[in-house]
Every structure is written in structure tokens, then in C-alpha cells.
């Protein structure tokens, strides 16, 4: 299975070098696009819906942390590797709370990069095996609306887990954009938005009716394993923090 990668780095020599290191470390990771500013990277991600984004933490126009936050909201399935100079280590620690797969110091060591890619690949393969039982060549013969229903049911039953749309699409031999398109035709929103709506709806019910549960526990039950990230998403969605909503 091939995995698409976007690489964001403002220095052209370092960018080209990093692309070569990725391709040498594991040919299954294919660089589909490169960017030298954060906004360029975001535009590429919106266009290509990659499996993995490798980004420098300090980028012109939009830094790596802001990019990561924006992408997390739109593409909760995408994985991240952050790169940075030693002086940015404390700043980069913020990335850990945003579920970054790995943090690599510059210049990126080829062995560390290979190790990071191997770990991500294993995560993809484990998830892919689970998806293959439900989404496969046989189910690909269903009509588009039936595929959309199948995906909706899967999200409803697994919203508390990490769900990777790219791997689901791959098992169906679809592109992620086509799978998103047929889902939108039936449910009038993207699978990512449907997942967030479902998680937020469940979170609101738990906050109102389960006073014995902590904010952290509720976040985890809704698929958010970092309380700070859960609170930010919840406030953006409802206009109130979980504590304010609970009253």
C-alpha cells in the first residue's frame, strides 16, 4: 500500500534533502507535493488529503503549530511529523498535545526518520486490516449511496476511535476525494464534519447528563485523548468551554 506525503519546509535545499530522505527511507511513502509556506501547505493538504504531513515548526505566513491545528479540524485522519531546530524544542512540545506522530530534530537523521515512518506505517496497517473486513472489493460493488450509508454506520459505531478516511478509501479502490464526494451527496457534509458533529453531540449529552464524568473522561469517550484539544474543538463548535457548557 502506498501512502501520500506533503512536505513543508521554507529552505529549498533542506526541503529537497528531506524529500530525498523520505523516498530513500521507505518507498511506500510517496511525496505528492511540497510547500515553502504554511498557507501553501494547507492548500495542498486541502487539495490532496495526504496520509502524512512532514512540516517544519517555523514556517512563513503560517507556522507549523497553526497549520497542524487547522488541519486537525478539517482532516482528523492525517498524521504529522514535526521537524525543528534544537532552539525550538519547548515550542515543539505543544505539538505533542496535538497528537503528532513524531518530532525530529534538524538536520533530520535518516535512521530516526525511517523509524518514525515505520511506526506510522504499522499504525496504518493495523487500521487497514480492521477496515478491510468492512470496506473491500466486494463492498466497492455497492451503489455510491450504499457506500455512503456503510461509511456513516461505521463512523456512528466507531466515533470514539481514530478513523482514517484515506485507508477506508484505499480498501475500496477509491480516492479520498471521491469517497468524500459521494458521502456529501447523501449526507450534505464531509465525513470529517459528520464525525465532528457526532462527537460534539455526544459530548454535549455526557456533559449535561453525566456529572460524575470528568472533562478528560468525556473527551476520551468522544475520541479526543488530549483534554486541551477537546476543549478547543468543543468551544469552537458550541461557543462555550466544556466547563461553561456544563454550568
Short mmCIF file of C-alpha atoms in Angstrom, two decimals, residues 9 16 19 22 28 31 35 70 81 83 97 130 134 138 143 162-163 177 180 209 217 225 236:
data_model
loop_
_atom_site.label_atom_id
_atom_site.label_comp_id
_atom_site.label_asym_id
_atom_site.label_seq_id
_atom_site.Cartn_x
_atom_site.Cartn_y
_atom_site.Cartn_z
CA UNK A 9 9.98 23.43 4.69
CA UNK A 16 14.74 18.84 -1.37
CA UNK A 19 12.10 14.70 0.20
CA UNK A 22 11.76 10.18 2.85
CA UNK A 28 5.85 3.20 0.25
CA UNK A 31 5.79 12.70 -1.70
CA UNK A 35 5.44 23.74 0.15
CA UNK A 70 -6.09 23.89 11.15
CA UNK A 81 5.80 14.56 11.75
CA UNK A 83 10.81 18.94 12.36
CA UNK A 97 -0.71 17.66 22.64
CA UNK A 130 -9.68 -3.59 10.51
CA UNK A 134 -15.81 -3.93 6.19
CA UNK A 138 -16.94 -6.74 -2.58
CA UNK A 143 -24.00 1.84 -5.23
CA UNK A 162 -9.26 7.21 15.31
CA UNK A 163 -10.87 6.82 11.88
CA UNK A 177 -11.88 12.96 -2.58
CA UNK A 180 -15.93 12.42 0.35
CA UNK A 209 -26.41 14.11 31.95
CA UNK A 217 -13.08 11.26 30.51
CA UNK A 225 -7.35 11.85 24.02
CA UNK A 236 -15.22 26.40 18.58
#
